Short mmCIF file of C-alpha atoms and ligand atoms in Angstrom, two decimals:
data_model
loop_
_atom_site.label_atom_id
_atom_site.label_comp_id
_atom_site.label_asym_id
_atom_site.label_seq_id
_atom_site.Cartn_x
_atom_site.Cartn_y
_atom_site.Cartn_z
CA MET T 204 20.43 -5.01 5.75
CA ASP T 205 18.65 -8.25 6.66
CA SER T 206 18.03 -10.99 4.15
CA PHE T 207 15.80 -14.06 3.95
CA VAL T 208 17.01 -17.53 3.18
CA ILE T 209 14.26 -19.73 1.78
CA ARG T 210 14.49 -23.47 1.09
CA GLY T 211 12.02 -24.68 -1.45
CA THR T 212 9.92 -26.23 -2.51
CA CYS T 213 7.20 -26.31 0.09
CA ARG T 214 3.43 -26.56 0.46
CA LEU T 215 1.80 -23.91 2.65
CA GLU T 216 -0.85 -25.24 4.99
CA GLY T 217 -2.79 -23.94 7.99
CA ALA T 218 -4.31 -20.64 9.04
CA VAL T 219 -2.91 -17.15 9.27
CA ARG T 220 -4.25 -13.76 10.36
CA VAL T 221 -3.63 -10.62 8.32
CA SER T 222 -2.50 -7.35 9.84
CA GLY T 223 -4.00 -3.87 9.55
CA ALA T 224 -3.69 -2.21 6.14
CA LYS T 225 -0.55 -0.17 5.65
CA ASN T 226 -2.15 2.01 2.99
CA ALA T 227 -5.09 2.81 5.27
CA VAL T 228 -3.10 3.41 8.44
CA LEU T 229 -0.66 5.91 6.90
CA PRO T 230 -3.24 8.48 5.71
CA VAL T 231 -5.43 8.05 8.79
CA MET T 232 -2.40 8.87 10.94
CA ALA T 233 -1.83 12.01 8.88
CA ALA T 234 -5.53 12.88 9.12
CA SER T 235 -5.13 13.15 12.89
CA ILE T 236 -3.35 16.49 12.26
CA LEU T 237 -6.73 17.94 11.26
CA THR T 238 -8.16 17.37 14.74
CA GLY T 239 -5.53 18.95 16.96
CA GLY T 240 -6.32 16.43 19.70
CA THR T 241 -5.54 12.81 20.56
CA CYS T 242 -6.80 10.32 18.00
CA ILE T 243 -6.76 6.59 18.62
CA LEU T 244 -5.95 4.23 15.79
CA GLU T 245 -6.31 0.50 16.33
CA ASN T 246 -4.99 -2.47 14.37
CA VAL T 247 -1.79 -0.59 13.47
CA PRO T 248 0.68 -3.04 11.95
CA ASP T 249 4.28 -3.12 13.17
CA LEU T 250 5.80 -1.84 9.93
CA ARG T 251 8.67 0.38 9.04
CA ASP T 252 6.36 2.73 7.12
CA ALA T 253 4.00 3.11 10.08
CA LYS T 254 7.02 4.00 12.23
CA THR T 255 8.20 6.49 9.63
CA MET T 256 4.80 8.21 9.68
CA MET T 257 4.92 8.32 13.50
CA GLN T 258 8.40 9.79 13.34
CA LEU T 259 7.17 12.42 10.88
CA LEU T 260 4.27 13.38 13.15
CA GLU T 261 6.78 13.74 15.99
CA VAL T 262 9.04 15.94 13.86
CA LEU T 263 6.01 18.18 13.31
CA GLY T 264 5.53 18.47 17.09
CA GLY T 265 2.98 15.71 17.63
CA SER T 266 3.44 12.87 20.06
CA VAL T 267 2.68 9.26 19.28
CA SER T 268 2.62 6.15 21.41
CA LEU T 269 2.09 2.67 20.10
CA ASP T 270 1.11 -0.20 22.33
CA GLU T 271 0.11 -3.58 20.91
CA GLY T 272 -1.19 -2.12 17.68
CA ARG T 273 -3.04 0.77 19.34
CA ALA T 274 -1.63 4.16 18.46
CA ALA T 275 -2.48 7.30 20.42
CA ILE T 276 -1.62 10.30 18.26
CA ASP T 277 -1.65 13.68 19.92
CA THR T 278 -1.40 16.55 17.42
CA SER T 279 -2.36 19.36 19.81
CA ARG T 280 1.16 20.80 19.82
CA ILE T 281 2.06 20.81 16.13
CA ASP T 282 4.53 23.68 15.74
CA THR T 283 6.62 22.64 12.74
CA PHE T 284 5.18 22.51 9.26
CA GLU T 285 7.96 20.87 7.33
CA ALA T 286 8.25 17.24 6.19
CA PRO T 287 12.00 16.89 5.64
CA TYR T 288 13.74 15.21 2.72
CA ASP T 289 15.24 12.47 4.90
CA LEU T 290 11.83 11.13 5.84
CA VAL T 291 10.01 11.73 2.56
CA ARG T 292 12.71 9.96 0.56
CA THR T 293 12.19 6.81 2.64
CA MET T 294 8.40 6.95 2.37
CA ARG T 295 6.44 8.78 -0.30
CA ALA T 296 3.25 8.57 1.77
CA SER T 297 4.77 11.41 3.85
CA VAL T 298 3.04 13.64 1.31
CA TYR T 299 -0.19 12.86 3.20
CA VAL T 300 0.69 15.54 5.75
CA LEU T 301 0.44 18.20 3.05
CA GLY T 302 -3.36 18.54 2.86
CA PRO T 303 -3.93 18.40 6.65
CA LEU T 304 -1.18 20.95 7.46
CA VAL T 305 -2.41 23.48 4.90
CA ALA T 306 -6.03 23.01 5.87
CA ARG T 307 -5.47 23.39 9.60
CA TYR T 308 -2.43 25.65 9.89
CA GLY T 309 -2.42 27.43 6.52
CA LYS T 310 1.11 26.34 5.71
CA ALA T 311 3.13 23.30 4.79
CA ARG T 312 6.54 22.58 3.39
CA VAL T 313 6.96 19.04 2.19
CA SER T 314 9.97 17.65 0.42
CA MET T 315 8.95 16.81 -3.13
CA PRO T 316 8.70 13.01 -3.40
CA GLY T 317 11.04 11.79 -6.12
CA GLY T 318 10.48 8.81 -8.37
CA CYS T 319 10.53 5.37 -6.86
CA ALA T 320 12.27 2.09 -7.66
CA TRP T 321 10.22 1.46 -10.78
CA GLY T 322 9.84 4.96 -12.23
CA PRO T 323 8.17 8.35 -11.86
CA ARG T 324 5.34 8.87 -9.39
CA PRO T 325 4.21 12.48 -9.70
CA VAL T 326 2.10 14.39 -7.16
CA ASP T 327 0.82 17.02 -9.59
CA LEU T 328 -2.81 16.07 -8.95
CA HIS T 329 -2.40 16.65 -5.21
CA LEU T 330 -0.97 20.10 -5.93
CA LYS T 331 -3.53 21.09 -8.59
CA GLY T 332 -6.33 20.04 -6.26
CA LEU T 333 -4.94 22.10 -3.39
CA MET T 334 -4.60 25.09 -5.71
CA ALA T 335 -8.23 24.64 -6.74
CA LEU T 336 -9.06 24.85 -3.02
CA GLY T 337 -7.28 28.20 -2.91
CA ALA T 338 -3.80 27.23 -1.67
CA LYS T 339 -0.78 28.98 -3.12
CA VAL T 340 1.69 26.29 -4.11
CA ARG T 341 5.22 26.65 -5.37
CA ILE T 342 8.22 24.39 -5.65
CA ASP T 343 11.21 25.79 -3.81
CA HIS T 344 14.59 24.03 -3.64
CA GLY T 345 13.03 20.59 -3.92
CA TYR T 346 10.24 21.37 -1.48
CA ILE T 347 6.52 21.88 -2.02
CA ASP T 348 5.63 25.12 -0.32
CA ALA T 349 1.90 25.55 0.22
CA THR T 350 0.10 28.36 2.01
CA ALA T 351 -3.53 29.42 2.40
CA ASP T 352 -5.61 31.65 4.65
CA ARG T 353 -8.54 29.31 4.66
CA LEU T 354 -9.18 26.78 1.95
CA ARG T 355 -12.37 27.23 -0.04
CA GLY T 356 -14.50 24.39 -1.39
CA ALA T 357 -14.27 23.80 -5.14
CA GLU T 358 -15.13 21.34 -7.85
CA ILE T 359 -12.08 19.22 -8.65
CA ILE T 360 -11.97 16.83 -11.58
CA LEU T 361 -9.07 14.41 -11.26
CA SER T 362 -7.60 13.36 -14.61
CA ILE T 363 -6.60 10.01 -13.00
CA PRO T 364 -8.40 8.45 -10.01
CA SER T 365 -5.32 8.80 -7.82
CA VAL T 366 -5.64 7.27 -4.36
CA GLY T 367 -3.18 9.70 -2.84
CA ALA T 368 -4.67 12.83 -4.44
CA THR T 369 -8.22 11.79 -3.53
CA ILE T 370 -7.25 11.21 0.10
CA ASN T 371 -5.14 14.37 0.42
CA LEU T 372 -7.97 16.45 -1.04
CA ILE T 373 -10.69 14.88 1.12
CA MET T 374 -8.54 15.67 4.18
CA ALA T 375 -7.91 19.25 3.06
CA ALA T 376 -11.54 19.88 2.02
CA SER T 377 -12.88 18.65 5.35
CA LEU T 378 -11.72 21.91 7.00
CA ALA T 379 -12.33 24.18 3.98
CA GLU T 380 -15.07 26.76 3.80
CA GLY T 381 -17.94 25.45 1.68
CA THR T 382 -18.46 22.38 -0.44
CA THR T 383 -15.89 20.43 -2.43
CA VAL T 384 -16.86 17.92 -5.07
CA ILE T 385 -14.12 15.55 -6.25
CA GLU T 386 -14.95 13.93 -9.58
CA ASN T 387 -13.19 10.81 -10.89
CA ALA T 388 -12.18 10.10 -7.30
CA ALA T 389 -10.34 6.90 -6.43
CA ARG T 390 -12.71 4.21 -5.12
CA GLU T 391 -10.21 2.14 -3.14
CA PRO T 392 -11.26 0.87 0.33
CA GLU T 393 -8.43 3.00 1.77
CA VAL T 394 -10.28 6.15 0.60
CA ILE T 395 -13.43 5.01 2.41
CA GLU T 396 -11.29 4.35 5.45
CA VAL T 397 -10.00 7.91 5.69
CA ALA T 398 -13.47 9.34 5.13
CA GLU T 399 -14.88 7.12 7.88
CA ALA T 400 -12.20 8.17 10.37
CA LEU T 401 -12.80 11.85 9.60
CA LYS T 402 -16.57 11.42 9.86
CA ARG T 403 -16.08 10.01 13.36
CA GLY T 404 -14.44 13.37 14.11
CA GLY T 405 -17.43 15.30 12.72
CA ALA T 406 -16.51 15.71 9.04
CA SER T 407 -19.28 15.83 6.47
CA ILE T 408 -18.34 13.56 3.58
CA GLU T 409 -20.53 11.68 1.11
CA GLY T 410 -19.90 9.36 -1.78
CA GLU T 411 -16.59 7.88 -0.62
CA GLY T 412 -16.05 4.61 -2.47
CA SER T 413 -17.74 6.07 -5.57
CA SER T 414 -16.28 8.29 -8.28
CA THR T 415 -17.88 11.44 -6.85
CA VAL T 416 -16.99 12.46 -3.32
CA THR T 417 -18.63 15.49 -1.74
CA VAL T 418 -17.09 17.14 1.29
CA ILE T 419 -18.85 19.94 3.16
CA GLY T 420 -16.17 21.73 5.12
CA VAL T 421 -16.55 22.24 8.87
CA ASN T 422 -14.79 24.72 11.16
CA GLU T 423 -13.17 22.10 13.32
CA LEU T 424 -12.85 18.38 13.69
CA ASN T 425 -12.82 16.36 16.87
CA PRO T 426 -10.30 13.63 17.63
CA PHE T 427 -11.48 10.26 16.37
CA THR T 428 -11.05 6.64 17.33
CA HIS T 429 -10.74 4.28 14.40
CA ARG T 430 -9.85 0.66 13.70
CA ALA T 431 -7.92 0.03 10.50
CA ILE T 432 -9.24 -2.39 7.90
CA PRO T 433 -7.28 -5.57 7.23
CA ASP T 434 -4.57 -5.39 4.59
CA ARG T 435 -6.09 -6.68 1.35
CA ILE T 436 -2.68 -6.84 -0.32
CA GLU T 437 -1.14 -8.89 2.48
CA ALA T 438 -4.15 -11.24 2.31
CA GLY T 439 -3.77 -11.45 -1.47
CA THR T 440 -0.05 -12.12 -1.17
CA ILE T 441 -0.61 -15.04 1.20
CA ALA T 442 -3.37 -16.37 -1.07
CA ALA T 443 -1.03 -16.15 -4.06
CA ALA T 444 1.75 -17.92 -2.14
CA THR T 445 -0.73 -20.67 -1.26
CA VAL T 446 -1.71 -21.21 -4.89
CA ALA T 447 1.95 -21.03 -5.92
CA THR T 448 2.79 -23.90 -3.57
CA GLY T 449 -0.35 -25.97 -4.19
CA GLY T 450 -1.21 -25.41 -0.53
CA ASP T 451 -4.34 -25.11 1.58
CA VAL T 452 -4.51 -22.00 3.77
CA THR T 453 -7.25 -20.14 5.56
CA VAL T 454 -6.59 -16.41 5.65
CA GLU T 455 -8.26 -14.99 8.73
CA GLY T 456 -9.33 -11.51 9.75
CA CYS T 457 -9.57 -10.31 6.15
CA ARG T 458 -12.22 -8.63 3.98
CA PRO T 459 -13.05 -10.89 1.01
CA ASP T 460 -15.34 -8.10 -0.28
CA HIS T 461 -12.22 -5.96 -0.91
CA MET T 462 -10.57 -8.73 -2.93
CA HIS T 463 -12.93 -9.77 -5.73
CA ALA T 464 -10.54 -9.10 -8.61
CA VAL T 465 -7.65 -10.97 -6.96
CA LEU T 466 -9.78 -13.94 -5.93
CA ASP T 467 -11.27 -14.17 -9.45
CA VAL T 468 -7.79 -14.35 -10.98
CA LEU T 469 -6.64 -16.96 -8.44
CA GLU T 470 -9.70 -19.06 -9.32
CA GLN T 471 -8.88 -18.73 -13.01
CA ALA T 472 -5.39 -19.97 -12.12
CA GLY T 473 -7.00 -23.12 -10.77
CA ALA T 474 -7.44 -22.34 -7.07
CA GLU T 475 -10.51 -23.28 -5.08
CA ILE T 476 -11.66 -20.30 -3.04
CA GLU T 477 -14.17 -20.40 -0.22
CA THR T 478 -15.03 -17.13 1.47
CA GLY T 479 -16.63 -16.82 4.88
CA GLU T 480 -17.22 -14.05 7.42
CA GLY T 481 -13.76 -12.43 7.45
CA THR T 482 -12.04 -15.54 6.10
CA ILE T 483 -10.84 -16.93 2.81
CA ARG T 484 -9.86 -20.55 2.38
CA VAL T 485 -7.54 -20.98 -0.59
CA LYS T 486 -6.73 -24.40 -1.99
CA GLY T 487 -4.15 -24.56 -4.73
CA ALA T 488 -4.50 -27.08 -7.52
CA GLU T 489 -1.81 -29.51 -8.64
CA GLU T 490 -1.44 -27.60 -11.88
CA ILE T 491 -1.44 -23.79 -12.07
CA ARG T 492 -3.38 -22.56 -15.10
CA SER T 493 -2.14 -19.62 -17.17
CA VAL T 494 -4.19 -16.41 -16.94
CA ASN T 495 -4.23 -12.94 -18.47
CA ILE T 496 -4.19 -10.03 -16.05
CA GLU T 497 -4.80 -6.34 -16.56
CA THR T 498 -4.07 -4.13 -13.57
CA GLY T 499 -6.25 -1.09 -13.01
CA PHE T 500 -7.88 1.15 -10.46
CA TYR T 501 -10.15 -0.38 -7.85
CA PRO T 502 -12.22 -2.52 -8.24
CA SER T 503 -9.96 -3.78 -11.04
CA PHE T 504 -6.96 -5.98 -10.34
CA PRO T 505 -4.53 -4.04 -8.08
CA THR T 506 -1.05 -3.13 -9.29
CA ASP T 507 0.10 -4.00 -5.75
CA MET T 508 -0.63 -7.69 -6.53
CA GLN T 509 0.93 -7.78 -9.99
CA ALA T 510 4.42 -8.93 -8.98
CA GLN T 511 3.12 -11.71 -6.70
CA MET T 512 0.83 -13.05 -9.45
CA MET T 513 3.71 -12.96 -11.90
CA ALA T 514 5.77 -15.10 -9.53
CA LEU T 515 3.12 -17.79 -9.28
CA LEU T 516 2.52 -17.79 -13.05
CA CYS T 517 6.21 -18.66 -13.56
CA LYS T 518 5.15 -22.28 -12.94
CA ALA T 519 1.80 -22.19 -14.76
CA ALA T 520 0.98 -24.49 -17.65
CA GLY T 521 1.32 -22.29 -20.74
CA ALA T 522 1.80 -18.59 -21.31
CA SER T 523 0.16 -15.77 -19.31
CA THR T 524 0.14 -12.07 -20.09
CA ILE T 525 0.24 -9.32 -17.50
CA SER T 526 -0.56 -5.76 -18.61
CA GLU T 527 0.39 -3.07 -16.10
CA HIS T 528 -1.83 -0.02 -16.57
CA VAL T 529 -1.25 1.87 -13.30
CA TYR T 530 2.56 2.02 -13.29
CA PRO T 531 3.71 0.97 -16.78
CA ASP T 532 7.30 0.49 -15.56
CA ARG T 533 6.59 -1.53 -12.43
CA PHE T 534 8.62 -4.58 -13.46
CA THR T 535 11.82 -4.49 -11.38
CA HIS T 536 11.00 -8.02 -10.18
CA VAL T 537 11.26 -9.42 -13.73
CA PRO T 538 15.07 -9.76 -13.95
CA GLU T 539 15.13 -11.16 -10.40
CA LEU T 540 12.47 -13.80 -11.13
CA LYS T 541 14.47 -14.71 -14.21
CA ARG T 542 17.40 -15.45 -11.92
CA LEU T 543 15.24 -18.26 -10.52
CA GLY T 544 14.84 -19.63 -14.04
CA ALA T 545 11.55 -17.94 -14.95
CA SER T 546 10.78 -17.30 -18.59
CA ILE T 547 9.44 -13.74 -18.90
CA THR T 548 9.57 -11.33 -21.80
CA LEU T 549 8.72 -7.70 -21.45
CA ASP T 550 7.35 -5.45 -24.16
CA GLY T 551 6.46 -2.00 -22.84
CA ASN T 552 3.88 -2.47 -20.12
CA VAL T 553 3.08 -6.08 -21.05
CA ALA T 554 4.89 -9.09 -19.64
CA VAL T 555 4.51 -12.54 -21.12
CA VAL T 556 5.24 -15.29 -18.62
CA THR T 557 5.78 -18.76 -19.98
CA GLY T 558 5.36 -21.31 -17.23
CA ARG T 559 8.22 -23.67 -16.42
CA ASP T 560 8.02 -27.02 -14.63
CA ARG T 561 10.78 -26.08 -12.30
CA LEU T 562 12.45 -22.99 -10.82
CA GLU T 563 15.83 -23.06 -9.14
CA GLY T 564 16.90 -21.16 -6.04
CA ALA T 565 19.36 -18.26 -6.46
CA PRO T 566 20.34 -15.04 -4.73
CA VAL T 567 17.91 -12.25 -5.66
CA MET T 568 17.55 -8.61 -4.74
CA ALA T 569 14.37 -6.98 -3.48
CA THR T 570 13.74 -3.51 -4.92
CA ASP T 571 10.35 -2.51 -3.55
CA ILE T 572 7.71 -3.84 -1.20
CA ARG T 573 5.69 -5.92 -3.64
CA ALA T 574 8.67 -7.02 -5.75
CA SER T 575 10.09 -8.42 -2.49
CA SER T 576 7.02 -10.48 -1.72
CA ALA T 577 7.05 -11.80 -5.29
CA LEU T 578 10.63 -12.97 -4.75
CA ILE T 579 9.62 -14.74 -1.54
CA ILE T 580 6.88 -16.55 -3.49
CA GLY T 581 9.48 -17.39 -6.14
CA GLY T 582 11.76 -18.76 -3.42
CA LEU T 583 9.00 -20.97 -2.02
CA MET T 584 8.41 -22.43 -5.50
CA ALA T 585 12.07 -22.87 -6.42
CA GLU T 586 14.14 -25.98 -5.68
CA GLY T 587 16.96 -25.38 -3.21
CA GLU T 588 18.09 -22.17 -1.59
CA THR T 589 16.95 -18.67 -2.50
CA LYS T 590 18.48 -15.74 -0.69
CA VAL T 591 16.39 -12.57 -0.86
CA LEU T 592 18.61 -9.58 -0.20
CA ARG T 593 17.42 -6.18 1.08
CA VAL T 594 14.32 -7.39 2.89
CA TYR T 595 14.31 -3.90 4.32
CA HIS T 596 11.69 -3.24 1.64
CA ILE T 597 9.42 -6.01 2.83
CA ASP T 598 9.59 -4.75 6.41
CA ARG T 599 8.12 -1.48 5.14
CA GLY T 600 4.89 -3.17 4.18
CA TYR T 601 4.54 -6.68 5.63
CA GLU T 602 4.40 -7.39 9.34
CA ARG T 603 6.83 -10.21 10.19
CA ILE T 604 5.98 -12.05 6.99
CA GLU T 605 8.59 -14.74 7.65
CA GLU T 606 6.95 -15.73 10.94
CA LYS T 607 3.57 -16.03 9.26
CA LEU T 608 5.02 -18.16 6.48
CA GLN T 609 6.95 -20.32 8.97
CA ARG T 610 3.68 -21.07 10.75
CA LEU T 611 2.30 -22.26 7.42
CA GLY T 612 5.23 -24.63 7.00
CA ALA T 613 7.67 -22.58 4.91
CA ASP T 614 11.39 -22.97 5.47
CA ILE T 615 12.32 -19.29 5.62
CA VAL T 616 14.74 -17.64 8.01
CA ARG T 617 15.84 -14.07 8.50
CA ILE T 618 19.55 -13.45 8.52
CA ARG T 619 20.16 -10.35 10.61
CA GLU T 620 23.02 -8.02 9.81
N1 EPU V 271 -0.55 10.00 -10.56
C1 EPU V 271 -0.26 11.15 -11.26
N2 EPU V 271 -0.25 12.32 -10.57
C2 EPU V 271 -0.50 12.39 -9.23
C3 EPU V 271 -0.80 11.21 -8.54
C4 EPU V 271 -0.81 10.02 -9.23
O1 EPU V 271 -0.03 11.13 -12.47
O2 EPU V 271 -0.48 13.48 -8.67
C5 EPU V 271 -0.59 8.71 -11.29
C6 EPU V 271 0.50 7.75 -10.83
O3 EPU V 271 1.70 7.98 -11.50
C7 EPU V 271 -0.12 6.40 -11.15
C8 EPU V 271 -1.60 6.63 -10.90
O4 EPU V 271 -1.80 8.04 -10.94
O5 EPU V 271 0.06 6.11 -12.50
C9 EPU V 271 -2.14 6.11 -9.59
O6 EPU V 271 -1.34 6.58 -8.52
P1 EPU V 271 -1.94 6.83 -7.08
O7 EPU V 271 -1.85 8.27 -6.77
O8 EPU V 271 -3.28 6.19 -7.00
O9 EPU V 271 -0.92 6.06 -6.16
P2 EPU V 271 -0.39 6.50 -4.73
O10 EPU V 271 -1.50 7.11 -3.95
O11 EPU V 271 0.88 7.24 -4.87
C10 EPU V 271 -1.08 4.27 -3.58
C11 EPU V 271 -0.41 3.22 -2.78
C12 EPU V 271 0.47 2.38 -3.69
C13 EPU V 271 -0.38 1.78 -4.81
C14 EPU V 271 -1.11 2.90 -5.55
C15 EPU V 271 -2.07 2.38 -6.61
C16 EPU V 271 -0.18 4.21 -0.62
C17 EPU V 271 0.69 4.76 0.44
N3 EPU V 271 0.39 3.83 -1.75
O12 EPU V 271 -0.06 5.09 -4.12
O13 EPU V 271 0.97 1.33 -2.86
O14 EPU V 271 0.44 1.07 -5.70
O15 EPU V 271 -1.87 3.68 -4.62
O16 EPU V 271 -3.04 1.60 -6.04
O17 EPU V 271 -1.37 4.09 -0.43
C18 EPU V 271 2.48 -0.28 -2.09
O18 EPU V 271 1.78 -0.40 -1.09
O19 EPU V 271 3.42 -1.08 -2.36
C19 EPU V 271 2.22 0.82 -3.02
C20 EPU V 271 3.10 1.23 -3.92
#
């Protein structure tokens, strides 16, 4: 597995363009199953997870080509309805094929996603929602087995505004008979993204981006062409790295309107933020101020930015608290940041980070996508050499991050194995 060697400290400076959003591209790729034709998806980032989803669609009988970020996904010859363990265990988002397969073909067998690096991540809401739409669902030898003649619209009240469940159910309901109303739906931009792609194929969906989404099922959907939104978490990660290094970076090709909570917190930490049409200029201050962060569902502060913010607060003046409300155990980066000399105490889902004047480079281990980017930020802030092992995780969700950081002046190299 590759690793990164980072020599700190540094000051990031310049301009960088963000890639298409991983968490939008993955479900939109799965949504193409609903159309049974060739869908075009643009702005597809070159990521391990995007490749895994393409591989899964191919296993199902689809064919996918990717040329310079433009994917052509032909699902006209789907003849296999099983998402195997080997793929699902490397990428939980494989569960996005569940709703489309049941809705269009009346059957799906998807390996049950297990927990992930930081704890349990159930899919019960996906399954309950599909059952409400009339699917028969059972768990068989570690697989979710779902069948249905034709799904029927229903009212579904989600107990948690789950992004994955909302998206899976919108996809399934778009080919159901009748109207589905999803209450307490997730409001993330990635939900809007899937609805927009499906609407281009003739789906009837209203209210996406609000807590109530209404889907009037249609008999068939046409292939769509869609361009993925920019990755708000990649943009936020670069912004956080800029503040962490007291730098001055313009993030290009992003959507500042998707990033209010993150930009607010960075401003509280002392950054100067200037937003323009698709751009954010971030100027870090000499001193990072301590802040208190509560993660939550969109539009609150995203859990996917929690680790990166924690890294930068390791050098803030004073103590910051970070309360993790989406995944109470998502703290695998804490012991690794401590290896760089950070002072962090953890009590349940609350971390207290006491800023230090100086961090020191050390070998650290990446455990998931966002923990990895936090360790890179830590490495940029630490004196001397930091080796980040298992960057395999970062390649799942960040497109050639080291090249982007190099262009901004970071001393980071990939050691290939
Ligand atoms: N939940 C349940 N039951 C379910 C589904 C979710 O209890 O059936 C709970 C989860 O345990 C969690 C909360 O609901 O406490 C929210 O989970 P959600 O379903 O919204 O998360 P997800 O769809 O599995 C996506 C992103 C994650 C991101 C979360 C939260 C994708 C592919 N993944 O996951 O992204 O952290 O939403 O915003 O879109 C990442 O990119 O690094 C990443 C982990």
